[in-house]
Amino acid sequence: MICGNPEMVKDTFQTLLDMGYAMHRNRIPGQIMMENGF
């Protein structure tokens, strides 16, 4: 779960994608989960 200020979330998210991690979605399992507060 990634949470924090918007810039940190974007930077961390991009770093994880570059490392090969994927977003977790309802029908597609992944390793990254983000809150949609922004």
Backbone as a ProteinNet text record, in pm:
[ID]
protein_1_A
[PRIMARY]
MICGNPEMVKDTFQTLLDMGYAMHRNRIPGQIMMENGF
[TERTIARY]
86.1	0	90.1	69.2	145.5	54.7	99.7	25.3	125.8	86.2	175.2	144.3	239.1	212.5	215.9	143.7	127.9	259.3	357.5	484.2	559.3	561	628.6	560.2	426.9	351.9	385.8	388	420.6	561.6	657.8	796.9	812.3	752.2	761	692.2	575.2	500.4	583.8	645.8	726	847.2	910.3	1024.9	984.3	869.7	822.8	789.2	727.3	699.2	829.2	929	1058.7	1125.7	1096.5	1154	1076.5	965.3	891.1	765.7	730.6	607.9	487.8	369.2	248.4	139.5	48.8	-65.8	-157.7	-211.5	-312.6	-447.9	-522.5	-655.9	-754.6	-882.4	-983.8	-967.1	-941.8	-933.6	-792.3	-696.9	-557.8	-471.5	-420.6	-339	-207.2	-161.6	-34.9	24.3	132.6	202.4	183.3	132.7	120.2	-26.4	-54.5	-190.1	-180.5	-262.7	-258.2	-396.5	-401	-528.5	-559.7	-686.5	-727.3	-778.5	-697	-738.3	-706.7	-638.6	-597.2	-670.1
-117.1	0	122.4	210.5	334.8	448.4	526.1	646.1	751.1	876.6	986.3	1106.8	1200.4	1318	1278.4	1351	1310.7	1290.9	1378	1363.7	1238	1209.3	1089.2	963.9	965.5	850.8	828	935.7	921.5	867.5	921.4	876	729.8	693.6	555.9	460.3	499.3	417.3	391.5	495.8	480	391.3	406.2	322.1	175.3	147.8	9.4	-47.8	33	-13.9	-45.8	40.9	18.2	-109.4	-147.1	-268.9	-394.3	-378	-493.6	-527.7	-445.4	-469.4	-422.4	-477.3	-441.6	-394.6	-311.6	-265.5	-382.8	-385.5	-484.5	-430.2	-509.3	-469.4	-577.8	-549.1	-644.5	-782.6	-788.9	-918.4	-958	-867.8	-896.2	-875.1	-982.5	-965	-893.7	-816.3	-745.1	-719	-643.3	-618.5	-476.2	-383.5	-243.1	-208.1	-141.9	-96	49.4	138.9	280.4	327.7	418.9	479.9	586.7	609.3	707.9	834.3	894.8	1012.9	1143.8	1137.6	1261.5	1281.9
0	0	0	-94.7	-101.9	-56.9	38.7	77.9	121.9	116.7	152.5	67	58.1	-24.2	-171.6	-257	-397.7	-473.7	-453.9	-526.6	-484.5	-355.1	-306.4	-360.4	-363.6	-414.8	-561.6	-642.6	-785.2	-804.5	-729.7	-742.2	-701.5	-589	-540.2	-635.7	-685.5	-780.3	-905.8	-960.4	-1081.4	-1055.8	-940.9	-905.4	-898.9	-836.5	-826.6	-964.7	-1052	-1188.4	-1261.5	-1246.4	-1311	-1260.7	-1136.5	-1078.2	-1118.6	-1192.3	-1240.6	-1162.6	-1064	-988.3	-1070	-1039.9	-1114.1	-1018.3	-1071.3	-992.7	-962.1	-842	-805.3	-849.1	-924.6	-969.4	-925.6	-935.8	-889.4	-951.8	-1081.2	-1149.9	-1189.2	-1167.5	-1203	-1079	-1019.1	-898.9	-929	-834.9	-848.3	-711.1	-708.5	-583.3	-530.2	-611.9	-572.2	-551.6	-439.5	-411.1	-366.4	-423.8	-386.8	-347.9	-249.6	-216.1	-320.7	-346.7	-446.8	-378.6	-294.8	-220.9	-290.9	-406.2	-472	-600.9
[MASK]
++++++++++++++++++++++++++++++++++++++

